[in-house]
Amino acid sequence: MLLAVLMLCPCRAGAHSEEASQKHQAGDPFPEEGGAAVGVDERLGAKIPLDATFRDEAGRTVRLRDLITGPTIILPVYYSCANVCNYLQGGLARVLPTLKNRPATEYRVISFSFDESETPQLAARYKRMYLTSMNVPFPEDGWRFLTGDAASIRRVTAAAGYRFQRRGRDFIHPVTTLVVAGDGTIVRYLYGTTFLAKDVSLALLEAREGKAGASIRKVMEFCFSFDPTGKTYVFNLLRVSATVVILCAGGFLAFLLLGGATRRKPGTLADKKEQD
């Protein structure tokens, strides 16, 4: 049990801006001249617009409803980013092969560019790069790379509470990953460029909307809780330890009671025979 607890100890991951010298936590203001502050207003339980249309890496028009059919990891990025967007997608590419969930069947990943000037050809190039970097087979449909117009982009980012600003040819933006359910409901925000397989797996489990069964969800909620400060799932050591102690004590007490009753039965039969 101690080894399990040590393995599940969370690592802290912060949020970053496009400029490395001006790091900020998600939701903290990043003032811009003439615009709203950059950050994330978490909207857990809200839904992203599934009727929003984008272009996929092949240039085809697709609706989010066609792609978000189950648990989905969404990465707001821009492909020409030379900084944290590459680290964000590369960090996820390193973790995905370690997940037990089957891509394109049990979950999907979507990178979408919030730069309306980027093209499907650029998206296709980065898709090849990240899929190749995994060094393991990964289904083409398991990770989609989208581009779109400003209206569709703003609809999605506004629904997610994701606020970014253009600065010249670059952007100031949070480094945030969304996990949504099959109906578009936002169930979790993950922050930073480093992913823990535990956090991704538990977020996907949360997004399965009952398909995993109520018992599995209850066990997950009992053993783990999401720490909004550290932005990671935390093992409920005290709750689980107390439950184990109570169960062990109850089992030992039941053993004593049932064992004592069993030992008394032979004596009672012998006494009856002596009386006869």
PDB file of C-alpha atoms in Angstrom:
ATOM      1  CA  MET A   1       0.000   0.000   0.000  1.00  0.00           C
ATOM      2  CA  LEU A   2       2.892   2.371   0.835  1.00  0.00           C
ATOM      3  CA  LEU A   3       4.473   1.715  -2.572  1.00  0.00           C
ATOM      4  CA  ALA A   4       1.155   2.445  -4.275  1.00  0.00           C
ATOM      5  CA  VAL A   5       0.814   5.730  -2.413  1.00  0.00           C
ATOM      6  CA  LEU A   6       4.353   6.791  -3.366  1.00  0.00           C
ATOM      7  CA  MET A   7       3.694   5.969  -7.023  1.00  0.00           C
ATOM      8  CA  LEU A   8       0.513   8.050  -6.993  1.00  0.00           C
ATOM      9  CA  CYS A   9       1.991  11.138  -5.363  1.00  0.00           C
ATOM     10  CA  PRO A  10       1.114  14.064  -7.635  1.00  0.00           C
ATOM     11  CA  CYS A  11       3.534  16.312  -9.454  1.00  0.00           C
ATOM     12  CA  ARG A  12       2.671  19.980  -9.658  1.00  0.00           C
ATOM     13  CA  ALA A  13       2.274  21.545 -13.099  1.00  0.00           C
ATOM     14  CA  GLY A  14       1.754  25.244 -13.723  1.00  0.00           C
ATOM     15  CA  ALA A  15       0.453  27.190 -16.647  1.00  0.00           C
ATOM     16  CA  HIS A  16       2.704  29.205 -18.933  1.00  0.00           C
ATOM     17  CA  SER A  17       2.342  32.036 -21.361  1.00  0.00           C
ATOM     18  CA  GLU A  18       3.858  32.282 -24.788  1.00  0.00           C
ATOM     19  CA  GLU A  19       6.612  34.478 -23.358  1.00  0.00           C
ATOM     20  CA  ALA A  20       8.804  32.459 -21.026  1.00  0.00           C
ATOM     21  CA  SER A  21       9.721  35.524 -19.001  1.00  0.00           C
ATOM     22  CA  GLN A  22       6.087  36.197 -18.069  1.00  0.00           C
ATOM     23  CA  LYS A  23       4.725  32.998 -16.595  1.00  0.00           C
ATOM     24  CA  HIS A  24       1.288  33.082 -15.033  1.00  0.00           C
ATOM     25  CA  GLN A  25      -1.202  30.758 -13.439  1.00  0.00           C
ATOM     26  CA  ALA A  26      -4.391  30.021 -15.373  1.00  0.00           C
ATOM     27  CA  GLY A  27      -7.085  32.494 -14.493  1.00  0.00           C
ATOM     28  CA  ASP A  28      -4.600  35.149 -13.331  1.00  0.00           C
ATOM     29  CA  PRO A  29      -4.760  38.381 -15.331  1.00  0.00           C
ATOM     30  CA  PHE A  30      -2.271  39.001 -18.109  1.00  0.00           C
ATOM     31  CA  PRO A  31      -3.103  42.570 -19.153  1.00  0.00           C
ATOM     32  CA  GLU A  32      -3.064  43.526 -22.798  1.00  0.00           C
ATOM     33  CA  GLU A  33      -3.492  46.975 -24.263  1.00  0.00           C
ATOM     34  CA  GLY A  34      -7.006  47.385 -25.585  1.00  0.00           C
ATOM     35  CA  GLY A  35      -8.071  43.833 -24.793  1.00  0.00           C
ATOM     36  CA  ALA A  36      -9.210  41.456 -22.086  1.00  0.00           C
ATOM     37  CA  ALA A  37      -6.760  39.726 -19.789  1.00  0.00           C
ATOM     38  CA  VAL A  38      -5.296  36.438 -20.952  1.00  0.00           C
ATOM     39  CA  GLY A  39      -6.188  33.399 -18.853  1.00  0.00           C
ATOM     40  CA  VAL A  40      -8.719  30.645 -18.242  1.00  0.00           C
ATOM     41  CA  ASP A  41     -12.112  30.916 -16.578  1.00  0.00           C
ATOM     42  CA  GLU A  42     -12.890  27.278 -15.815  1.00  0.00           C
ATOM     43  CA  ARG A  43     -16.392  26.354 -16.920  1.00  0.00           C
ATOM     44  CA  LEU A  44     -16.758  22.799 -15.730  1.00  0.00           C
ATOM     45  CA  GLY A  45     -20.120  21.401 -16.767  1.00  0.00           C
ATOM     46  CA  ALA A  46     -20.504  23.833 -19.663  1.00  0.00           C
ATOM     47  CA  LYS A  47     -20.637  22.563 -23.230  1.00  0.00           C
ATOM     48  CA  ILE A  48     -18.545  23.527 -26.219  1.00  0.00           C
ATOM     49  CA  PRO A  49     -20.519  24.186 -29.444  1.00  0.00           C
ATOM     50  CA  LEU A  50     -20.536  20.887 -31.304  1.00  0.00           C
ATOM     51  CA  ASP A  51     -22.043  22.542 -34.378  1.00  0.00           C
ATOM     52  CA  ALA A  52     -18.915  24.666 -34.885  1.00  0.00           C
ATOM     53  CA  THR A  53     -17.203  23.870 -38.194  1.00  0.00           C
ATOM     54  CA  PHE A  54     -13.487  23.535 -38.873  1.00  0.00           C
ATOM     55  CA  ARG A  55     -11.242  22.128 -41.572  1.00  0.00           C
ATOM     56  CA  ASP A  56      -9.304  18.965 -40.848  1.00  0.00           C
ATOM     57  CA  GLU A  57      -5.725  18.201 -41.881  1.00  0.00           C
ATOM     58  CA  ALA A  58      -6.968  17.077 -45.309  1.00  0.00           C
ATOM     59  CA  GLY A  59      -8.873  20.322 -45.906  1.00  0.00           C
ATOM     60  CA  ARG A  60     -12.307  18.752 -45.400  1.00  0.00           C
ATOM     61  CA  THR A  61     -15.020  20.665 -43.556  1.00  0.00           C
ATOM     62  CA  VAL A  62     -15.934  18.884 -40.327  1.00  0.00           C
ATOM     63  CA  ARG A  63     -18.201  19.648 -37.409  1.00  0.00           C
ATOM     64  CA  LEU A  64     -16.987  19.061 -33.895  1.00  0.00           C
ATOM     65  CA  ARG A  65     -19.999  16.792 -33.448  1.00  0.00           C
ATOM     66  CA  ASP A  66     -18.492  14.425 -36.021  1.00  0.00           C
ATOM     67  CA  LEU A  67     -15.255  14.125 -34.046  1.00  0.00           C
ATOM     68  CA  ILE A  68     -16.355  14.393 -30.416  1.00  0.00           C
ATOM     69  CA  THR A  69     -18.234  11.122 -30.086  1.00  0.00           C
ATOM     70  CA  GLY A  70     -16.717  10.076 -26.754  1.00  0.00           C
ATOM     71  CA  PRO A  71     -14.073  11.258 -24.278  1.00  0.00           C
ATOM     72  CA  THR A  72     -11.957  13.819 -26.112  1.00  0.00           C
ATOM     73  CA  ILE A  73      -8.753  15.682 -25.252  1.00  0.00           C
ATOM     74  CA  ILE A  74      -8.719  19.160 -26.808  1.00  0.00           C
ATOM     75  CA  LEU A  75      -5.515  21.176 -27.226  1.00  0.00           C
ATOM     76  CA  PRO A  76      -5.929  24.893 -28.101  1.00  0.00           C
ATOM     77  CA  VAL A  77      -2.675  25.784 -29.895  1.00  0.00           C
ATOM     78  CA  TYR A  78      -1.294  27.476 -32.967  1.00  0.00           C
ATOM     79  CA  TYR A  79       0.944  25.364 -35.157  1.00  0.00           C
ATOM     80  CA  SER A  80       3.557  27.996 -36.024  1.00  0.00           C
ATOM     81  CA  CYS A  81       4.262  28.505 -32.321  1.00  0.00           C
ATOM     82  CA  ALA A  82       7.970  28.081 -31.636  1.00  0.00           C
ATOM     83  CA  ASN A  83       7.562  27.753 -27.887  1.00  0.00           C
ATOM     84  CA  VAL A  84       5.079  26.142 -25.501  1.00  0.00           C
ATOM     85  CA  CYS A  85       2.587  24.806 -28.074  1.00  0.00           C
ATOM     86  CA  ASN A  86       5.263  22.408 -29.317  1.00  0.00           C
ATOM     87  CA  TYR A  87       6.055  21.355 -25.752  1.00  0.00           C
ATOM     88  CA  LEU A  88       2.368  20.903 -24.989  1.00  0.00           C
ATOM     89  CA  GLN A  89       1.681  18.607 -27.936  1.00  0.00           C
ATOM     90  CA  GLY A  90       5.017  16.845 -27.574  1.00  0.00           C
ATOM     91  CA  GLY A  91       4.335  16.205 -23.888  1.00  0.00           C
ATOM     92  CA  LEU A  92       1.000  14.616 -24.697  1.00  0.00           C
ATOM     93  CA  ALA A  93       2.567  12.573 -27.519  1.00  0.00           C
ATOM     94  CA  ARG A  94       4.970  11.050 -24.982  1.00  0.00           C
ATOM     95  CA  VAL A  95       2.144  10.032 -22.631  1.00  0.00           C
ATOM     96  CA  LEU A  96      -0.468   8.715 -25.070  1.00  0.00           C
ATOM     97  CA  PRO A  97       1.372   5.437 -25.871  1.00  0.00           C
ATOM     98  CA  THR A  98       1.413   4.594 -22.137  1.00  0.00           C
ATOM     99  CA  LEU A  99      -2.371   4.820 -21.741  1.00  0.00           C
ATOM    100  CA  LYS A 100      -4.428   1.650 -21.632  1.00  0.00           C
ATOM    101  CA  ASN A 101      -7.324   3.424 -23.351  1.00  0.00           C
ATOM    102  CA  ARG A 102      -7.582   2.661 -27.056  1.00  0.00           C
ATOM    103  CA  PRO A 103      -7.237   5.758 -29.278  1.00  0.00           C
ATOM    104  CA  ALA A 104      -9.979   6.444 -31.836  1.00  0.00           C
ATOM    105  CA  THR A 105     -12.133   3.862 -30.059  1.00  0.00           C
ATOM    106  CA  GLU A 106     -12.226   4.901 -26.403  1.00  0.00           C
ATOM    107  CA  TYR A 107     -10.952   8.458 -26.784  1.00  0.00           C
ATOM    108  CA  ARG A 108      -9.751  10.987 -29.342  1.00  0.00           C
ATOM    109  CA  VAL A 109      -7.329  13.920 -29.306  1.00  0.00           C
ATOM    110  CA  ILE A 110      -8.038  17.180 -31.152  1.00  0.00           C
ATOM    111  CA  SER A 111      -5.510  19.954 -31.685  1.00  0.00           C
ATOM    112  CA  PHE A 112      -7.176  23.070 -33.026  1.00  0.00           C
ATOM    113  CA  SER A 113      -5.441  26.270 -34.037  1.00  0.00           C
ATOM    114  CA  PHE A 114      -6.756  29.577 -32.707  1.00  0.00           C
ATOM    115  CA  ASP A 115      -4.852  31.361 -35.499  1.00  0.00           C
ATOM    116  CA  GLU A 116      -7.396  31.746 -38.297  1.00  0.00           C
ATOM    117  CA  SER A 117      -4.616  32.343 -40.837  1.00  0.00           C
ATOM    118  CA  GLU A 118      -3.168  28.833 -40.504  1.00  0.00           C
ATOM    119  CA  THR A 119      -3.913  26.252 -43.193  1.00  0.00           C
ATOM    120  CA  PRO A 120      -4.792  22.540 -43.336  1.00  0.00           C
ATOM    121  CA  GLN A 121      -1.434  21.908 -45.011  1.00  0.00           C
ATOM    122  CA  LEU A 122       0.355  23.239 -41.940  1.00  0.00           C
ATOM    123  CA  ALA A 123      -1.896  21.165 -39.686  1.00  0.00           C
ATOM    124  CA  ALA A 124      -1.099  18.024 -41.712  1.00  0.00           C
ATOM    125  CA  ARG A 125       2.632  18.637 -41.382  1.00  0.00           C
ATOM    126  CA  TYR A 126       2.441  18.886 -37.612  1.00  0.00           C
ATOM    127  CA  LYS A 127       0.198  15.857 -37.407  1.00  0.00           C
ATOM    128  CA  ARG A 128       2.836  13.761 -39.184  1.00  0.00           C
ATOM    129  CA  MET A 129       5.502  15.155 -36.872  1.00  0.00           C
ATOM    130  CA  TYR A 130       3.746  14.298 -33.611  1.00  0.00           C
ATOM    131  CA  LEU A 131       2.461  10.907 -34.706  1.00  0.00           C
ATOM    132  CA  THR A 132       5.955   9.995 -35.878  1.00  0.00           C
ATOM    133  CA  SER A 133       7.477  11.148 -32.588  1.00  0.00           C
ATOM    134  CA  MET A 134       5.509   8.499 -30.682  1.00  0.00           C
ATOM    135  CA  ASN A 135       7.576   5.687 -32.238  1.00  0.00           C
ATOM    136  CA  VAL A 136       4.559   3.381 -31.889  1.00  0.00           C
ATOM    137  CA  PRO A 137       1.573   2.838 -34.194  1.00  0.00           C
ATOM    138  CA  PHE A 138      -1.161   5.393 -33.524  1.00  0.00           C
ATOM    139  CA  PRO A 139      -4.365   5.551 -35.573  1.00  0.00           C
ATOM    140  CA  GLU A 140      -4.691   8.522 -37.901  1.00  0.00           C
ATOM    141  CA  ASP A 141      -8.211   9.149 -36.647  1.00  0.00           C
ATOM    142  CA  GLY A 142      -7.038   9.101 -33.032  1.00  0.00           C
ATOM    143  CA  TRP A 143      -5.489  12.578 -33.207  1.00  0.00           C
ATOM    144  CA  ARG A 144      -7.037  15.200 -35.465  1.00  0.00           C
ATOM    145  CA  PHE A 145      -5.530  18.594 -36.317  1.00  0.00           C
ATOM    146  CA  LEU A 146      -7.994  21.358 -37.158  1.00  0.00           C
ATOM    147  CA  THR A 147      -7.960  24.901 -38.496  1.00  0.00           C
ATOM    148  CA  GLY A 148     -10.875  27.282 -38.827  1.00  0.00           C
ATOM    149  CA  ASP A 149     -12.182  30.791 -39.253  1.00  0.00           C
ATOM    150  CA  ALA A 150     -12.176  33.405 -36.502  1.00  0.00           C
ATOM    151  CA  ALA A 151     -15.887  33.007 -35.728  1.00  0.00           C
ATOM    152  CA  SER A 152     -15.683  29.243 -35.074  1.00  0.00           C
ATOM    153  CA  ILE A 153     -12.491  29.632 -33.077  1.00  0.00           C
ATOM    154  CA  ARG A 154     -13.978  32.326 -30.845  1.00  0.00           C
ATOM    155  CA  ARG A 155     -17.130  30.276 -30.241  1.00  0.00           C
ATOM    156  CA  VAL A 156     -15.121  27.363 -28.891  1.00  0.00           C
ATOM    157  CA  THR A 157     -12.644  29.383 -26.852  1.00  0.00           C
ATOM    158  CA  ALA A 158     -15.403  31.556 -25.384  1.00  0.00           C
ATOM    159  CA  ALA A 159     -17.409  28.489 -24.347  1.00  0.00           C
ATOM    160  CA  ALA A 160     -14.307  27.059 -22.665  1.00  0.00           C
ATOM    161  CA  GLY A 161     -13.402  30.331 -20.927  1.00  0.00           C
ATOM    162  CA  TYR A 162     -10.082  30.351 -22.784  1.00  0.00           C
ATOM    163  CA  ARG A 163      -8.774  33.905 -23.340  1.00  0.00           C
ATOM    164  CA  PHE A 164      -5.825  34.680 -25.615  1.00  0.00           C
ATOM    165  CA  GLN A 165      -4.375  37.707 -27.402  1.00  0.00           C
ATOM    166  CA  ARG A 166      -2.513  38.210 -30.657  1.00  0.00           C
ATOM    167  CA  ARG A 167       0.789  40.034 -30.402  1.00  0.00           C
ATOM    168  CA  GLY A 168       2.213  40.660 -33.834  1.00  0.00           C
ATOM    169  CA  ARG A 169       2.646  37.303 -35.556  1.00  0.00           C
ATOM    170  CA  ASP A 170       2.511  35.444 -32.234  1.00  0.00           C
ATOM    171  CA  PHE A 171       0.020  34.979 -29.432  1.00  0.00           C
ATOM    172  CA  ILE A 172      -0.087  35.342 -25.670  1.00  0.00           C
ATOM    173  CA  HIS A 173      -2.143  32.433 -24.365  1.00  0.00           C
ATOM    174  CA  PRO A 174      -2.611  29.981 -21.477  1.00  0.00           C
ATOM    175  CA  VAL A 175      -1.170  26.479 -21.741  1.00  0.00           C
ATOM    176  CA  THR A 176      -4.302  24.496 -21.037  1.00  0.00           C
ATOM    177  CA  THR A 177      -5.793  21.184 -22.121  1.00  0.00           C
ATOM    178  CA  LEU A 178      -9.512  20.443 -22.010  1.00  0.00           C
ATOM    179  CA  VAL A 179     -11.098  17.042 -21.521  1.00  0.00           C
ATOM    180  CA  VAL A 180     -14.712  16.825 -22.677  1.00  0.00           C
ATOM    181  CA  ALA A 181     -17.390  14.151 -22.726  1.00  0.00           C
ATOM    182  CA  GLY A 182     -19.100  12.846 -25.838  1.00  0.00           C
ATOM    183  CA  ASP A 183     -21.838  15.487 -25.595  1.00  0.00           C
ATOM    184  CA  GLY A 184     -19.290  18.308 -25.408  1.00  0.00           C
ATOM    185  CA  THR A 185     -19.492  18.786 -21.631  1.00  0.00           C
ATOM    186  CA  ILE A 186     -16.233  20.085 -20.162  1.00  0.00           C
ATOM    187  CA  VAL A 187     -15.217  17.756 -17.349  1.00  0.00           C
ATOM    188  CA  ARG A 188     -11.619  18.762 -16.633  1.00  0.00           C
ATOM    189  CA  TYR A 189      -8.876  21.303 -17.340  1.00  0.00           C
ATOM    190  CA  LEU A 190      -5.249  20.149 -17.260  1.00  0.00           C
ATOM    191  CA  TYR A 191      -2.425  22.682 -17.128  1.00  0.00           C
ATOM    192  CA  GLY A 192       1.176  22.854 -18.243  1.00  0.00           C
ATOM    193  CA  THR A 193       3.232  21.004 -20.831  1.00  0.00           C
ATOM    194  CA  THR A 194       3.986  17.942 -18.687  1.00  0.00           C
ATOM    195  CA  PHE A 195       1.339  15.249 -18.439  1.00  0.00           C
ATOM    196  CA  LEU A 196       0.988  12.421 -15.936  1.00  0.00           C
ATOM    197  CA  ALA A 197      -0.568   9.263 -17.344  1.00  0.00           C
ATOM    198  CA  LYS A 198      -2.595   9.029 -14.133  1.00  0.00           C
ATOM    199  CA  ASP A 199      -4.144  12.456 -14.649  1.00  0.00           C
ATOM    200  CA  VAL A 200      -5.010  11.823 -18.304  1.00  0.00           C
ATOM    201  CA  SER A 201      -6.487   8.384 -17.582  1.00  0.00           C
ATOM    202  CA  LEU A 202      -8.638   9.642 -14.704  1.00  0.00           C
ATOM    203  CA  ALA A 203      -9.836  12.636 -16.721  1.00  0.00           C
ATOM    204  CA  LEU A 204     -10.861  10.329 -19.573  1.00  0.00           C
ATOM    205  CA  LEU A 205     -12.654   8.095 -17.088  1.00  0.00           C
ATOM    206  CA  GLU A 206     -14.560  11.115 -15.798  1.00  0.00           C
ATOM    207  CA  ALA A 207     -15.560  11.931 -19.362  1.00  0.00           C
ATOM    208  CA  ARG A 208     -17.034   8.545 -20.153  1.00  0.00           C
ATOM    209  CA  GLU A 209     -20.493   9.558 -18.891  1.00  0.00           C
ATOM    210  CA  GLY A 210     -21.444   6.320 -17.230  1.00  0.00           C
ATOM    211  CA  LYS A 211     -20.128   3.987 -19.910  1.00  0.00           C
ATOM    212  CA  ALA A 212     -17.594   2.677 -17.402  1.00  0.00           C
ATOM    213  CA  GLY A 213     -20.382   1.810 -14.978  1.00  0.00           C
ATOM    214  CA  ALA A 214     -21.466   3.582 -11.820  1.00  0.00           C
ATOM    215  CA  SER A 215     -19.368   1.334  -9.579  1.00  0.00           C
ATOM    216  CA  ILE A 216     -16.093   2.256 -11.304  1.00  0.00           C
ATOM    217  CA  ARG A 217     -16.901   5.952 -11.159  1.00  0.00           C
ATOM    218  CA  LYS A 218     -17.726   5.738  -7.459  1.00  0.00           C
ATOM    219  CA  VAL A 219     -14.452   3.953  -6.733  1.00  0.00           C
ATOM    220  CA  MET A 220     -12.545   6.579  -8.686  1.00  0.00           C
ATOM    221  CA  GLU A 221     -14.272   9.428  -6.866  1.00  0.00           C
ATOM    222  CA  PHE A 222     -13.667   7.727  -3.520  1.00  0.00           C
ATOM    223  CA  CYS A 223      -9.956   7.070  -4.074  1.00  0.00           C
ATOM    224  CA  PHE A 224      -9.040  10.245  -5.966  1.00  0.00           C
ATOM    225  CA  SER A 225     -10.034  13.890  -5.876  1.00  0.00           C
ATOM    226  CA  PHE A 226      -8.942  16.735  -8.130  1.00  0.00           C
ATOM    227  CA  ASP A 227      -6.813  19.357  -6.397  1.00  0.00           C
ATOM    228  CA  PRO A 228      -7.769  22.740  -7.951  1.00  0.00           C
ATOM    229  CA  THR A 229      -4.641  24.363  -6.536  1.00  0.00           C
ATOM    230  CA  GLY A 230      -2.140  21.835  -7.834  1.00  0.00           C
ATOM    231  CA  LYS A 231      -4.231  21.060 -10.942  1.00  0.00           C
ATOM    232  CA  THR A 232      -3.752  17.316 -10.545  1.00  0.00           C
ATOM    233  CA  TYR A 233      -5.539  14.269  -9.147  1.00  0.00           C
ATOM    234  CA  VAL A 234      -4.608  13.459  -5.560  1.00  0.00           C
ATOM    235  CA  PHE A 235      -4.851  10.078  -3.878  1.00  0.00           C
ATOM    236  CA  ASN A 236      -7.151  10.299  -0.821  1.00  0.00           C
ATOM    237  CA  LEU A 237      -4.709   8.645   1.576  1.00  0.00           C
ATOM    238  CA  LEU A 238      -6.590   9.323   4.828  1.00  0.00           C
ATOM    239  CA  ARG A 239      -9.952   8.263   3.438  1.00  0.00           C
ATOM    240  CA  VAL A 240      -8.633   5.052   1.898  1.00  0.00           C
ATOM    241  CA  SER A 241      -6.441   4.233   4.930  1.00  0.00           C
ATOM    242  CA  ALA A 242      -9.343   4.718   7.334  1.00  0.00           C
ATOM    243  CA  THR A 243     -11.541   2.485   5.196  1.00  0.00           C
ATOM    244  CA  VAL A 244      -8.875  -0.239   5.095  1.00  0.00           C
ATOM    245  CA  VAL A 245      -8.423  -0.081   8.884  1.00  0.00           C
ATOM    246  CA  ILE A 246     -12.176  -0.290   9.495  1.00  0.00           C
ATOM    247  CA  LEU A 247     -12.567  -3.218   7.111  1.00  0.00           C
ATOM    248  CA  CYS A 248      -9.632  -5.080   8.658  1.00  0.00           C
ATOM    249  CA  ALA A 249     -10.912  -4.464  12.185  1.00  0.00           C
ATOM    250  CA  GLY A 250     -14.411  -5.573  11.212  1.00  0.00           C
ATOM    251  CA  GLY A 251     -13.077  -8.667   9.498  1.00  0.00           C
ATOM    252  CA  PHE A 252     -10.951  -9.578  12.513  1.00  0.00           C
ATOM    253  CA  LEU A 253     -13.906  -9.088  14.874  1.00  0.00           C
ATOM    254  CA  ALA A 254     -16.113 -11.239  12.643  1.00  0.00           C
ATOM    255  CA  PHE A 255     -13.395 -13.917  12.619  1.00  0.00           C
ATOM    256  CA  LEU A 256     -13.253 -13.945  16.419  1.00  0.00           C
ATOM    257  CA  LEU A 257     -17.006 -14.172  16.805  1.00  0.00           C
ATOM    258  CA  LEU A 258     -17.509 -16.846  14.169  1.00  0.00           C
ATOM    259  CA  GLY A 259     -14.435 -18.769  15.287  1.00  0.00           C
ATOM    260  CA  GLY A 260     -15.620 -18.797  18.897  1.00  0.00           C
ATOM    261  CA  ALA A 261     -19.056 -20.055  17.893  1.00  0.00           C
ATOM    262  CA  THR A 262     -17.473 -22.841  15.845  1.00  0.00           C
ATOM    263  CA  ARG A 263     -15.271 -23.978  18.739  1.00  0.00           C
ATOM    264  CA  ARG A 264     -18.269 -24.101  21.110  1.00  0.00           C
ATOM    265  CA  LYS A 265     -20.335 -26.391  18.893  1.00  0.00           C
ATOM    266  CA  PRO A 266     -18.285 -29.598  19.405  1.00  0.00           C
ATOM    267  CA  GLY A 267     -18.321 -29.112  23.177  1.00  0.00           C
ATOM    268  CA  THR A 268     -22.046 -28.746  23.226  1.00  0.00           C
ATOM    269  CA  LEU A 269     -22.539 -32.008  21.346  1.00  0.00           C
ATOM    270  CA  ALA A 270     -20.163 -33.819  23.699  1.00  0.00           C
ATOM    271  CA  ASP A 271     -22.078 -32.577  26.745  1.00  0.00           C
ATOM    272  CA  LYS A 272     -25.299 -33.895  25.264  1.00  0.00           C
ATOM    273  CA  LYS A 273     -23.779 -37.349  24.764  1.00  0.00           C
ATOM    274  CA  GLU A 274     -22.563 -37.474  28.398  1.00  0.00           C
ATOM    275  CA  GLN A 275     -26.050 -36.601  29.599  1.00  0.00           C
ATOM    276  CA  ASP A 276     -27.516 -39.446  27.508  1.00  0.00           C
TER     277      ASP A 276
END
